[in-house]
Coordinates of N, CA and C in Angstrom, one line a residue:
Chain D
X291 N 15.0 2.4 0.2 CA 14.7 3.1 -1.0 C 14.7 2.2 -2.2
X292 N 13.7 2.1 -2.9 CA 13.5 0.7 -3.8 C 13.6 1.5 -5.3
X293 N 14.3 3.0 -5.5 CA 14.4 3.5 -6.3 C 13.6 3.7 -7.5
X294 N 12.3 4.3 -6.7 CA 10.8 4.7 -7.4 C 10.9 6.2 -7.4
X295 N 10.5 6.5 -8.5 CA 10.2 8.4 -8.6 C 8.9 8.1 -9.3
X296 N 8.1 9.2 -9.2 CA 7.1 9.7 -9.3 C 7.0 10.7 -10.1
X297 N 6.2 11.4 -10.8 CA 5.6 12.5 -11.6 C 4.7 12.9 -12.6
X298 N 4.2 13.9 -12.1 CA 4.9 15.1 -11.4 C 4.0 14.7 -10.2
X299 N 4.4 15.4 -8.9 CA 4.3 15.6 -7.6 C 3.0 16.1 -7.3
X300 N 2.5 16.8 -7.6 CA 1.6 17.4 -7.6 C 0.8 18.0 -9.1
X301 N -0.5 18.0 -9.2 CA -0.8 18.5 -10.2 C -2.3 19.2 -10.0
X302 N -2.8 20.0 -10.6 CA -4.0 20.6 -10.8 C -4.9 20.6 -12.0
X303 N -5.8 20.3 -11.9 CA -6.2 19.9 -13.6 C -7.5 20.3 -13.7
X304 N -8.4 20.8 -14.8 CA -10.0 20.8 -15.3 C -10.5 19.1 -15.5
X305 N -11.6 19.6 -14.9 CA -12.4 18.3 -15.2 C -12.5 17.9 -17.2
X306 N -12.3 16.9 -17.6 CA -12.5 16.3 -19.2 C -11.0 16.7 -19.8
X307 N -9.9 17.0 -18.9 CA -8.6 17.0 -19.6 C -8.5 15.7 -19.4
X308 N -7.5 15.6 -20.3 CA -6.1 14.2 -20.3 C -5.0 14.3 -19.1
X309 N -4.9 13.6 -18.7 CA -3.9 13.6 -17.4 C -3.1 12.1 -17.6
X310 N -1.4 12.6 -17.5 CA -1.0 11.5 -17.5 C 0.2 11.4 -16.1
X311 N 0.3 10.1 -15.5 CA 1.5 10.0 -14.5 C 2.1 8.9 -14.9
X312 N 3.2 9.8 -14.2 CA 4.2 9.0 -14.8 C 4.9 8.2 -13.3
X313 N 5.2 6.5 -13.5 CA 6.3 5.9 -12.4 C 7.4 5.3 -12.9
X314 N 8.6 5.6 -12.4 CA 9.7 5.2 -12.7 C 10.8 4.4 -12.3
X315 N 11.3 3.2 -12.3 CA 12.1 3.0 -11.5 C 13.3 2.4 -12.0
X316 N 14.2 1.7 -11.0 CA 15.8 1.7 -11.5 C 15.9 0.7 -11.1
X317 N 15.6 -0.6 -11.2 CA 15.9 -1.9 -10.4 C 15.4 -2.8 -11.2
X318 N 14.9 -2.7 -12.3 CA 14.4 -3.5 -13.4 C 13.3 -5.0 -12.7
X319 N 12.8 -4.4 -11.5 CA 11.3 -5.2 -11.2 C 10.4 -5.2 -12.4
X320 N 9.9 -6.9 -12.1 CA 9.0 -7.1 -13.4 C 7.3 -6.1 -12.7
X321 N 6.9 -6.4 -11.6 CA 5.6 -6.0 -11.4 C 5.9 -4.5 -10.9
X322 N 4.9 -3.7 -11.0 CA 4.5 -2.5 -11.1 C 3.0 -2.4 -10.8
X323 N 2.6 -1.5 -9.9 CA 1.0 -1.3 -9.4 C 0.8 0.4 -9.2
X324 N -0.3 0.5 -10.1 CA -0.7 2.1 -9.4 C -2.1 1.6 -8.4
X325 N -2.1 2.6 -7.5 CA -2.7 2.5 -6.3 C -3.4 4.1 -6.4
X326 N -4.8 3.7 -5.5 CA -4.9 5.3 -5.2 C -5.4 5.5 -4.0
X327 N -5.1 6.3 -3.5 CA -5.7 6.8 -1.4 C -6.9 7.5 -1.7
X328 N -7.6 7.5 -0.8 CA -8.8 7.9 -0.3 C -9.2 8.1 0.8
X329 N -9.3 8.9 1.9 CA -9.9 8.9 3.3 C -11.0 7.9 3.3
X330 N -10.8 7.3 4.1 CA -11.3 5.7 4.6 C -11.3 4.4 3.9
X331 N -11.0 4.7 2.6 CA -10.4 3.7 1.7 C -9.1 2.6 1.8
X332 N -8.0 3.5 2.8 CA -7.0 2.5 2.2 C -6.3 3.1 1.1
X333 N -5.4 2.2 0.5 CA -5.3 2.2 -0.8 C -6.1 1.3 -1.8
X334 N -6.5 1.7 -3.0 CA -7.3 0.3 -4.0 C -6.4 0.2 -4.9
X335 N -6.4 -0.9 -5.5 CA -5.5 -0.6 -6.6 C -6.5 -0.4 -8.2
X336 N -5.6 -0.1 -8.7 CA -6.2 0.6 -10.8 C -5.9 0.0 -10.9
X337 N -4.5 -0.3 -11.8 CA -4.0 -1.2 -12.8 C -2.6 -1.8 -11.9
X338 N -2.3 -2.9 -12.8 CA -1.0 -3.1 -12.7 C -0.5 -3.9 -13.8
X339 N 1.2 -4.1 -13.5 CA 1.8 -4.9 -15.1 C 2.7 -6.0 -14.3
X340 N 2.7 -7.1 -15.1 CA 4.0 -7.9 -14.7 C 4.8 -8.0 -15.9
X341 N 4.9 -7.6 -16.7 CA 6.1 -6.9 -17.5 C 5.6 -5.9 -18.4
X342 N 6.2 -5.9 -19.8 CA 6.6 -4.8 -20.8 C 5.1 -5.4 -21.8
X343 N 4.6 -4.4 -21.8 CA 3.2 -4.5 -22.5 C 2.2 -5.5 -21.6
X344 N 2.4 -6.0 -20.6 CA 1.4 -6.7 -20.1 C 1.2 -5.7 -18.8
X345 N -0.4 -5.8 -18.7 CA -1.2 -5.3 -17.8 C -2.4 -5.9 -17.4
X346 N -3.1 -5.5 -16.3 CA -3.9 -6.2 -16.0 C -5.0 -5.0 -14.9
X347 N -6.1 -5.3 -14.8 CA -7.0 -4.3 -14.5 C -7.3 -4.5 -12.8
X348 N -7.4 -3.7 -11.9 CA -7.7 -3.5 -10.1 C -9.2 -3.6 -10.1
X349 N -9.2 -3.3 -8.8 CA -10.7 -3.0 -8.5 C -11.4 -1.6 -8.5
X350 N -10.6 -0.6 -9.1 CA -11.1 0.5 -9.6 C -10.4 1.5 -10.6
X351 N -11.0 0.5 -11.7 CA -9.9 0.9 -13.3 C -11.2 1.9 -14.4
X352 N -12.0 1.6 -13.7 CA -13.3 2.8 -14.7 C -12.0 3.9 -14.6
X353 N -12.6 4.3 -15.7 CA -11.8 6.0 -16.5 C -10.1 5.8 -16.1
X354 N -9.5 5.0 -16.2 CA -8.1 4.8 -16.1 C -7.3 4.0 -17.2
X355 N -6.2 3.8 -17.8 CA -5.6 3.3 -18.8 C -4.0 3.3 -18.1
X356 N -3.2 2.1 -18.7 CA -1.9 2.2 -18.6 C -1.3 1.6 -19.9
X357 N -0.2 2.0 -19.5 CA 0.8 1.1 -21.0 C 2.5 1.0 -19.9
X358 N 3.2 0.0 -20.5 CA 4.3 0.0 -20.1 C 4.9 -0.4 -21.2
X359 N 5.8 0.5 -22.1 CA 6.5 0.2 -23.1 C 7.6 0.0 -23.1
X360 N 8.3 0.2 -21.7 CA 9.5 -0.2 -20.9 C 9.9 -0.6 -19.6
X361 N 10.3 -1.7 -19.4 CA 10.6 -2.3 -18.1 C 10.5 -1.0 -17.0
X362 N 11.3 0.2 -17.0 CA 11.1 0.7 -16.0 C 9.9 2.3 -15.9
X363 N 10.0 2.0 -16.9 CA 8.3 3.5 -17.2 C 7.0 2.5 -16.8
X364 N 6.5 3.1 -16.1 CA 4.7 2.2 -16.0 C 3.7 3.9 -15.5
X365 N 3.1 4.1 -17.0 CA 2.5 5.3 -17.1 C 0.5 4.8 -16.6
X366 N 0.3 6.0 -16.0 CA -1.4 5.9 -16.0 C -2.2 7.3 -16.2
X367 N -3.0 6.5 -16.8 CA -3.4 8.1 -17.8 C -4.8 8.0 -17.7
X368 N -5.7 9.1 -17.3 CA -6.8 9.3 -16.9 C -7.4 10.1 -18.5
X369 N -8.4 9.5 -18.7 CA -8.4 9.9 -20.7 C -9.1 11.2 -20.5
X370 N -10.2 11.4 -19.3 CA -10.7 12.8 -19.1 C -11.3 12.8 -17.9
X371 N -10.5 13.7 -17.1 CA -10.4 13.7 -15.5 C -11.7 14.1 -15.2
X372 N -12.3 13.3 -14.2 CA -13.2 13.7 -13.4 C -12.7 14.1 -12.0
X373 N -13.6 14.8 -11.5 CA -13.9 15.2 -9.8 C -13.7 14.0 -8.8
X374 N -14.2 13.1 -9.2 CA -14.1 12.0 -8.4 C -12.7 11.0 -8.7
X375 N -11.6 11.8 -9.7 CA -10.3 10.9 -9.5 C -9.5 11.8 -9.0
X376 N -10.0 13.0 -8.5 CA -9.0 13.7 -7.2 C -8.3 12.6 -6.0
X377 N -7.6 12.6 -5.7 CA -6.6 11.8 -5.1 C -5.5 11.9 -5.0
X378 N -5.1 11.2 -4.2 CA -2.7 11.0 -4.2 C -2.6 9.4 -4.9
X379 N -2.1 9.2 -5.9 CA -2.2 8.1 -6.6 C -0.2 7.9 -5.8
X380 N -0.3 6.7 -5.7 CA 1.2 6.1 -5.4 C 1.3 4.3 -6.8
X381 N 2.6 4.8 -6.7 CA 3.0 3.9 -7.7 C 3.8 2.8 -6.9
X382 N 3.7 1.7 -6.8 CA 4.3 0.5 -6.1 C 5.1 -0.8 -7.2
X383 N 6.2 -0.7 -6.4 CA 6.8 -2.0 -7.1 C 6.8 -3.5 -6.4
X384 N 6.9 -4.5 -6.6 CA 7.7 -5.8 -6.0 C 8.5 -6.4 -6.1
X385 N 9.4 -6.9 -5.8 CA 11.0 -7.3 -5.5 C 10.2 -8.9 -5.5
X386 N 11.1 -9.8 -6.4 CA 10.4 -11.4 -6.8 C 11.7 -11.8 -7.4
X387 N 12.7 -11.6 -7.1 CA 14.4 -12.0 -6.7 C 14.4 -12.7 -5.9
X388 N 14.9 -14.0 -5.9 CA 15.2 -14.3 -4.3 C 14.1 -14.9 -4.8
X389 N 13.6 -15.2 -2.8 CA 12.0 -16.0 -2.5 C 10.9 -14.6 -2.4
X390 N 9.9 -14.7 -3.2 CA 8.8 -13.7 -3.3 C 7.8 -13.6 -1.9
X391 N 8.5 -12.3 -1.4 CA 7.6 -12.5 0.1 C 6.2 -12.0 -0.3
X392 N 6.1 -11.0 -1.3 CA 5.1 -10.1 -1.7 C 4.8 -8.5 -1.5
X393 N 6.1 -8.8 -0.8 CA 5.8 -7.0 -0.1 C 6.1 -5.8 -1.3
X394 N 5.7 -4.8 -1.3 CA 5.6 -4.0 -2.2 C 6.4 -2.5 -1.5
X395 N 6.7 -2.0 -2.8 CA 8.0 -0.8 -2.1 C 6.9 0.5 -2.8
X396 N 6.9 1.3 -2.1 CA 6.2 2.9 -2.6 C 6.8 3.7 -3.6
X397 N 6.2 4.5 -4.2 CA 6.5 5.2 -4.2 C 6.2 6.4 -3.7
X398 N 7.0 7.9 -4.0 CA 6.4 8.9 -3.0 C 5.0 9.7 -3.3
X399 N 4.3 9.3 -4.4 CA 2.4 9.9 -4.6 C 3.0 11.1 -5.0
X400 N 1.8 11.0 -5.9 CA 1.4 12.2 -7.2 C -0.2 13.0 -6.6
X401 N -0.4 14.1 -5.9 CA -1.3 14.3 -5.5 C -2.2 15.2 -6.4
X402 N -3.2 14.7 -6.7 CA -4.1 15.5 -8.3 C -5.8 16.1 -8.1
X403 N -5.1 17.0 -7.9 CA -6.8 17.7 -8.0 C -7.5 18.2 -9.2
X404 N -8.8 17.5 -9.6 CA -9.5 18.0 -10.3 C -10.7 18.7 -9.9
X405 N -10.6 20.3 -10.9 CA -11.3 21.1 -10.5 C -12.3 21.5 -11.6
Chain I
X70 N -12.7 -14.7 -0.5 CA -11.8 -13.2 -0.7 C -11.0 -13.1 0.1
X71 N -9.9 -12.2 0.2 CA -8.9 -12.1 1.2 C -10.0 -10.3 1.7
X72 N -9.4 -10.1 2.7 CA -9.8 -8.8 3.2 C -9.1 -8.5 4.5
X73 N -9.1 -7.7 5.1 CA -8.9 -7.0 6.3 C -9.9 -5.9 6.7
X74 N -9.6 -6.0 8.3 CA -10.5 -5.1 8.9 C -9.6 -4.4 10.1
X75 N -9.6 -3.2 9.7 CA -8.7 -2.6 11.3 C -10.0 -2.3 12.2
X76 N -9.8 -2.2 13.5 CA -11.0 -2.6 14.5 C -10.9 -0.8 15.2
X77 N -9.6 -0.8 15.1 CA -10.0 1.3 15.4 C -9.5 2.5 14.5
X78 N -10.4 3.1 14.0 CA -9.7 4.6 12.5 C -9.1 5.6 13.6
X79 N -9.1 5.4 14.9 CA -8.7 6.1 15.9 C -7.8 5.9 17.0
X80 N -6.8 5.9 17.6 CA -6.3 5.4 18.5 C -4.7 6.3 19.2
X81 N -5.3 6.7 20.6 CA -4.4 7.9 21.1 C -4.2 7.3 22.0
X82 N -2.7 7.3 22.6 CA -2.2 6.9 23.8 C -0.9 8.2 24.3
X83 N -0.5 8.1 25.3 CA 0.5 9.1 25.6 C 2.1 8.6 25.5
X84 N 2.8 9.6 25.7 CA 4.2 9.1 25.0 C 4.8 8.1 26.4
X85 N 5.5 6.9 26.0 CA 5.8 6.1 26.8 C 4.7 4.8 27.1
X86 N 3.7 4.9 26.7 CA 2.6 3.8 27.2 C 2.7 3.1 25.8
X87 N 2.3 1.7 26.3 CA 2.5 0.6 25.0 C 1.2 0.8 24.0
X88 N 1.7 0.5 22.7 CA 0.6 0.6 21.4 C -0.1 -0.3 21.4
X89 N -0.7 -0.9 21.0 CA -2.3 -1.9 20.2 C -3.2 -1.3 19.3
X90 N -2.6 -1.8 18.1 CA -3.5 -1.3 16.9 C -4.1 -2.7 16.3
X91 N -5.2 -2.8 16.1 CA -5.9 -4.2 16.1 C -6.1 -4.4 14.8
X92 N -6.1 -5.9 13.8 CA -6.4 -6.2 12.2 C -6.6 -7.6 12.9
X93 N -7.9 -7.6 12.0 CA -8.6 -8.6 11.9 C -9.0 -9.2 10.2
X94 N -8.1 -10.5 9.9 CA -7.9 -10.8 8.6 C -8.9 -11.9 8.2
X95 N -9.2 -12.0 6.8 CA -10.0 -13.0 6.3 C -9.1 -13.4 4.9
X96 N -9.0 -14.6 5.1 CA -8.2 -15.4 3.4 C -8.6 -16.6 3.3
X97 N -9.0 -17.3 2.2 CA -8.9 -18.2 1.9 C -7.6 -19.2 1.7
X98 N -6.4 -19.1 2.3 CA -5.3 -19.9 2.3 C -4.6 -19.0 3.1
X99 N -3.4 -20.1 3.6 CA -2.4 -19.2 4.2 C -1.6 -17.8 3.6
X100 N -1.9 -16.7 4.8 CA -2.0 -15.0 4.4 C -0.6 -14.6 4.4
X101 N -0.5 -13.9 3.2 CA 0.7 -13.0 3.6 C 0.1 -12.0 4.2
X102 N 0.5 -11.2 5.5 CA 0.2 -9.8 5.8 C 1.2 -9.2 6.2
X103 N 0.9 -8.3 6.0 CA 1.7 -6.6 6.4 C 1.2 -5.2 7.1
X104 N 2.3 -5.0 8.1 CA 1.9 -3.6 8.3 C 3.1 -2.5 7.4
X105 N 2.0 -1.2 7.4 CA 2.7 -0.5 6.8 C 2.0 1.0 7.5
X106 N 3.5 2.0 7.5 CA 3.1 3.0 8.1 C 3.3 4.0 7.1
X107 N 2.2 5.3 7.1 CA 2.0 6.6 6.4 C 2.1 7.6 7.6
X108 N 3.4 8.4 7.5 CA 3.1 9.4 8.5 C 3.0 11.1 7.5
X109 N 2.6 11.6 8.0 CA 1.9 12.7 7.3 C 2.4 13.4 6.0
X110 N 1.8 13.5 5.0 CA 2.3 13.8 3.6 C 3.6 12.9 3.4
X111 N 3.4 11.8 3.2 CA 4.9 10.9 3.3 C 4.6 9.7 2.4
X112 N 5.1 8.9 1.7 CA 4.8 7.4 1.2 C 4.9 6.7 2.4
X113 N 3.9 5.4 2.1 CA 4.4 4.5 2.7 C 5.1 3.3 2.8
X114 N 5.9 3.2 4.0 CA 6.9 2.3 4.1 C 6.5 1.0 5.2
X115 N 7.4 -0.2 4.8 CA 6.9 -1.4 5.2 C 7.7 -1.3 6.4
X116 N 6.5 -1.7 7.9 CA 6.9 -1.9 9.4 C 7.3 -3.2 9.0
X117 N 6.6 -4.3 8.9 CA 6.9 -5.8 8.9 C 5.8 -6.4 7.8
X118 N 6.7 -7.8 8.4 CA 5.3 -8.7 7.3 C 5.5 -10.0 8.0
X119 N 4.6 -10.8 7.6 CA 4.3 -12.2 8.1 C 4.1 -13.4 6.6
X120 N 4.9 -14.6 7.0 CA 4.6 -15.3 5.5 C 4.8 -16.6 5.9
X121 N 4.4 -17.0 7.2 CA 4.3 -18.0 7.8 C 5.8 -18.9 8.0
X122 N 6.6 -18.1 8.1 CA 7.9 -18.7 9.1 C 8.2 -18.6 10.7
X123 N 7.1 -17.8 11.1 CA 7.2 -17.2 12.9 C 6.3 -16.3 12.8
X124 N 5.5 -17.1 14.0 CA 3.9 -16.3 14.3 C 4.2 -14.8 15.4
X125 N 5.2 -14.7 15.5 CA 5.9 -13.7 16.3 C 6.9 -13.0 15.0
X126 N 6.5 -11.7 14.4 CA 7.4 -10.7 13.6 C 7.8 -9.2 14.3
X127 N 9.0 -9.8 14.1 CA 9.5 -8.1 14.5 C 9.6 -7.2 13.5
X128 N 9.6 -6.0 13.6 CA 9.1 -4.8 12.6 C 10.8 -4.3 13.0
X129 N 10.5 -2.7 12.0 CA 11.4 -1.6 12.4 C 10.8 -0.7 13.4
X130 N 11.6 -0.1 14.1 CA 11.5 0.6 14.9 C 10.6 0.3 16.5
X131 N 11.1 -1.2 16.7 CA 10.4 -1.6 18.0 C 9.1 -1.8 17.8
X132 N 8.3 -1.7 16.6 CA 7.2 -2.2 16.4 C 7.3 -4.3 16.2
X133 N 6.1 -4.7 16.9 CA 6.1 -5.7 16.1 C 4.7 -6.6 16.5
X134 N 4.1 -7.8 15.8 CA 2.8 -8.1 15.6 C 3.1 -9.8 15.8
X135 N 2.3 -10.3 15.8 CA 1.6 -11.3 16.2 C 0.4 -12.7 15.5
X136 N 0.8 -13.1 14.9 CA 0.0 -13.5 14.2 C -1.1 -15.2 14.7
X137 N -2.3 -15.0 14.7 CA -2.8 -15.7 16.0 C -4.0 -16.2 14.2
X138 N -3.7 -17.3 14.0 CA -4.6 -17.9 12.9 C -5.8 -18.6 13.9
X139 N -6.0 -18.7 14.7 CA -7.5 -19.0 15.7 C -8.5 -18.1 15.7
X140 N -7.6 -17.1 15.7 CA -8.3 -15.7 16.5 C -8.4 -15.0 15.1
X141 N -7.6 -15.1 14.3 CA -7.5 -14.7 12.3 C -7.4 -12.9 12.5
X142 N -6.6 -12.4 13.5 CA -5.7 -11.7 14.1 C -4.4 -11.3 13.9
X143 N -3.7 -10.3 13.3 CA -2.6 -9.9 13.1 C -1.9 -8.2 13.8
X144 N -2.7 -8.3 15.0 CA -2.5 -6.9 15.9 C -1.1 -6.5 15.9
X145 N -0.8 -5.3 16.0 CA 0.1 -4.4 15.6 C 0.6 -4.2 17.3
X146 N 2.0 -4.1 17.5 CA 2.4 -3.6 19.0 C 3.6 -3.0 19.5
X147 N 3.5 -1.9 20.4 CA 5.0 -1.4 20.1 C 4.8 -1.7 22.3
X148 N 6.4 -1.6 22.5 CA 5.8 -1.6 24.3 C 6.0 -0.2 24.6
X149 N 6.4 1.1 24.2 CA 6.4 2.4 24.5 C 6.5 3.0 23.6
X150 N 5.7 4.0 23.8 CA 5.2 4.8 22.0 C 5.9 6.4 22.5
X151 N 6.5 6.7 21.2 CA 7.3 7.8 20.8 C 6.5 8.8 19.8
X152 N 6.9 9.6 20.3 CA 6.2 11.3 19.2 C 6.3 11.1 18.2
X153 N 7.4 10.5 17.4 CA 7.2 9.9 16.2 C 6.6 8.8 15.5
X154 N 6.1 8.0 16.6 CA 5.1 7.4 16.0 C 3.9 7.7 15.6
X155 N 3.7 8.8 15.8 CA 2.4 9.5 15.2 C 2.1 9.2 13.7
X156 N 1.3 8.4 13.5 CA 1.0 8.2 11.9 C 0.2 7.0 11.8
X157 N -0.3 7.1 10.0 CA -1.6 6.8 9.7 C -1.1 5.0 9.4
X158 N -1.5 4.1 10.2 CA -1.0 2.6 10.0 C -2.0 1.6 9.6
X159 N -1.2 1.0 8.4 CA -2.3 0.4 7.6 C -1.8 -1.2 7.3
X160 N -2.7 -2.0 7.6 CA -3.0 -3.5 8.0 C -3.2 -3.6 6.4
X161 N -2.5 -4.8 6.2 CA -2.5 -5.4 4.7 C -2.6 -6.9 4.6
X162 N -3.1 -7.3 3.4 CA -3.0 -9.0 3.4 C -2.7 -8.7 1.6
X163 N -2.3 -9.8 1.1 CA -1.9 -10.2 -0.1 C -3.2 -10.7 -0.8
X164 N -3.6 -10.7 -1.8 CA -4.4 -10.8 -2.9 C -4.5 -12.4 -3.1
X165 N -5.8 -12.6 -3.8 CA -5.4 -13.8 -4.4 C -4.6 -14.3 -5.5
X166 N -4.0 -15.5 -5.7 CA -3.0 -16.0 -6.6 C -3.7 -15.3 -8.1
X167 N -4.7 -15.6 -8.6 CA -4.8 -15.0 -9.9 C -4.8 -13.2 -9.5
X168 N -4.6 -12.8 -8.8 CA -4.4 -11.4 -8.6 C -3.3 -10.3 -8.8
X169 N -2.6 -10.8 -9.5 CA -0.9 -10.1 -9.6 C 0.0 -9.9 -8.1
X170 N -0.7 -10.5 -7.3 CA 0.3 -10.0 -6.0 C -0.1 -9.2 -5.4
X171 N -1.8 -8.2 -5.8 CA -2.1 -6.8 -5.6 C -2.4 -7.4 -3.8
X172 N -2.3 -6.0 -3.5 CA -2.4 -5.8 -1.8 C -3.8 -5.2 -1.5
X173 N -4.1 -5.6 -0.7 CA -5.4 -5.3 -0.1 C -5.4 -4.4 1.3
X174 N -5.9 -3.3 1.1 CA -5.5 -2.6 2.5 C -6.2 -2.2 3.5
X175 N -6.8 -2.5 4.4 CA -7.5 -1.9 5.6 C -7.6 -0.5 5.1
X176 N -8.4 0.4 5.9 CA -9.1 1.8 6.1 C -8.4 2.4 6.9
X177 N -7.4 1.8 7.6 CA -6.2 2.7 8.0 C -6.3 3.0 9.6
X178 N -5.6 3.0 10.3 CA -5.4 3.3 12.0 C -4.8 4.8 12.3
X179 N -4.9 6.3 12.6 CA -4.6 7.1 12.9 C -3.8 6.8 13.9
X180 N -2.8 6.7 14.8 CA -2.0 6.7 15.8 C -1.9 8.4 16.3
X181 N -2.4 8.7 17.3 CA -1.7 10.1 17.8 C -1.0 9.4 19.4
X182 N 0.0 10.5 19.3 CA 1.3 10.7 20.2 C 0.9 11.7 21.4
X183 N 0.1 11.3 22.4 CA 0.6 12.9 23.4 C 1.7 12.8 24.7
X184 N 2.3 13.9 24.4 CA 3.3 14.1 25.2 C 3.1 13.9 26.8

């Protein structure tokens, strides 16, 4: 348990709202990755941060935004949900203590349906 | 580019017979890769990983892989499969260096268990 929460858990939303998730963790890791699943996708990644205000963009960041204004909050906010960002978004950390193997710890996914 | 390819989105064996779930990797430098298992509505957690200290990795739970840089090969293997192994297993390689560390993930291996 690499001491990641998620939220909220589930959510339901209109298509052109604001949607924000939230990841959290307790271990004061510098990097942070939101991810999102897809049937036959995999996971892709959106954004990610290697620390406090720095971010950097994935290979599917259209209609997506983050901010990290503290080591352990790394928020991603969808500015006006479409249909096609229905998904389980998981939030991922890495451990770069030590020797950096690169593996990445989960978290438990925020599953979001827009309707 | 780094990439992966899982070779089956499907793969059923009966309880007791040995696993083979096949990844076939592409990197431009030596790969970090990983398996990682999703069993139903669940995050996922790390089976193993490889980072070039032993081309032979043991995993958790009697899983473990192989890493064959000729063949550019990272097959997944258990010798007797359990009802609990039922779940969605996903072949990974590591990003490139200007890439934050992000993970790259296969399309995923369904594992079913029959009794």
């Amino acid at each position: 348990d690499a001491g990641i929460t998620q939220s909220p858990r589930h959510k339901v939303t209109e298509t052109g709202t604001p949607v924000t998730l939230r990841c959290h963790q307790t271990e004061n890791h510098r990097y942070m990755y939101w991810y999102r699943q897809d049937p036959g996708h995999g996971l892709r990644l959106i954004h990610y941060s290697y620390g406090v205000k720095d971010t950097d963009k994935g290979e599917v960041s259209d209609g997506y935004s983050v901010s990290r204004s503290k080591t352990e909050d790394f928020l991603l906010t969808l500015e006006s949900a479409t249909s096609s960002q229905t998904s389980v978004y998981f939030c991922a950390i890495r451990q770069t203590t030590g020797t950096d193997t690169y593996e990445q710890y989960f978290g438990p996914g925020t599953r979001l349906t827009v309707t | 580019a780094q990439s992966v390819t899982q070779l089956d989105s499907h793969v059923s064996v009966s309880e007791g017979t040995p696993v083979l779930l096949r990844c076939n990797y592409s990197s431009s430098y030596s790969p970090s890769l990983f398996w990682y298992v999703q069993h139903p509505n669940k995050g996922l957690q790390l089976l193993l990983k490889y980072t070039s200290a032993a081309t032979l990795v043991k995993g958790i739970n009697g899983f473990e892989a192989e890493f064959k840089k000729s063949e550019t090969s990272f097959h997944l293997t258990k010798p007797s499969a359990h009802m609990s192994d039922a779940a969605e297993y996903f072949c990974v390689v590591r990003g490139s260096y200007n890439q934050g560390g992000k993970l790259i993930f296969g399309q995923g291996t369904e594992l079913s268990v029959k009794p």
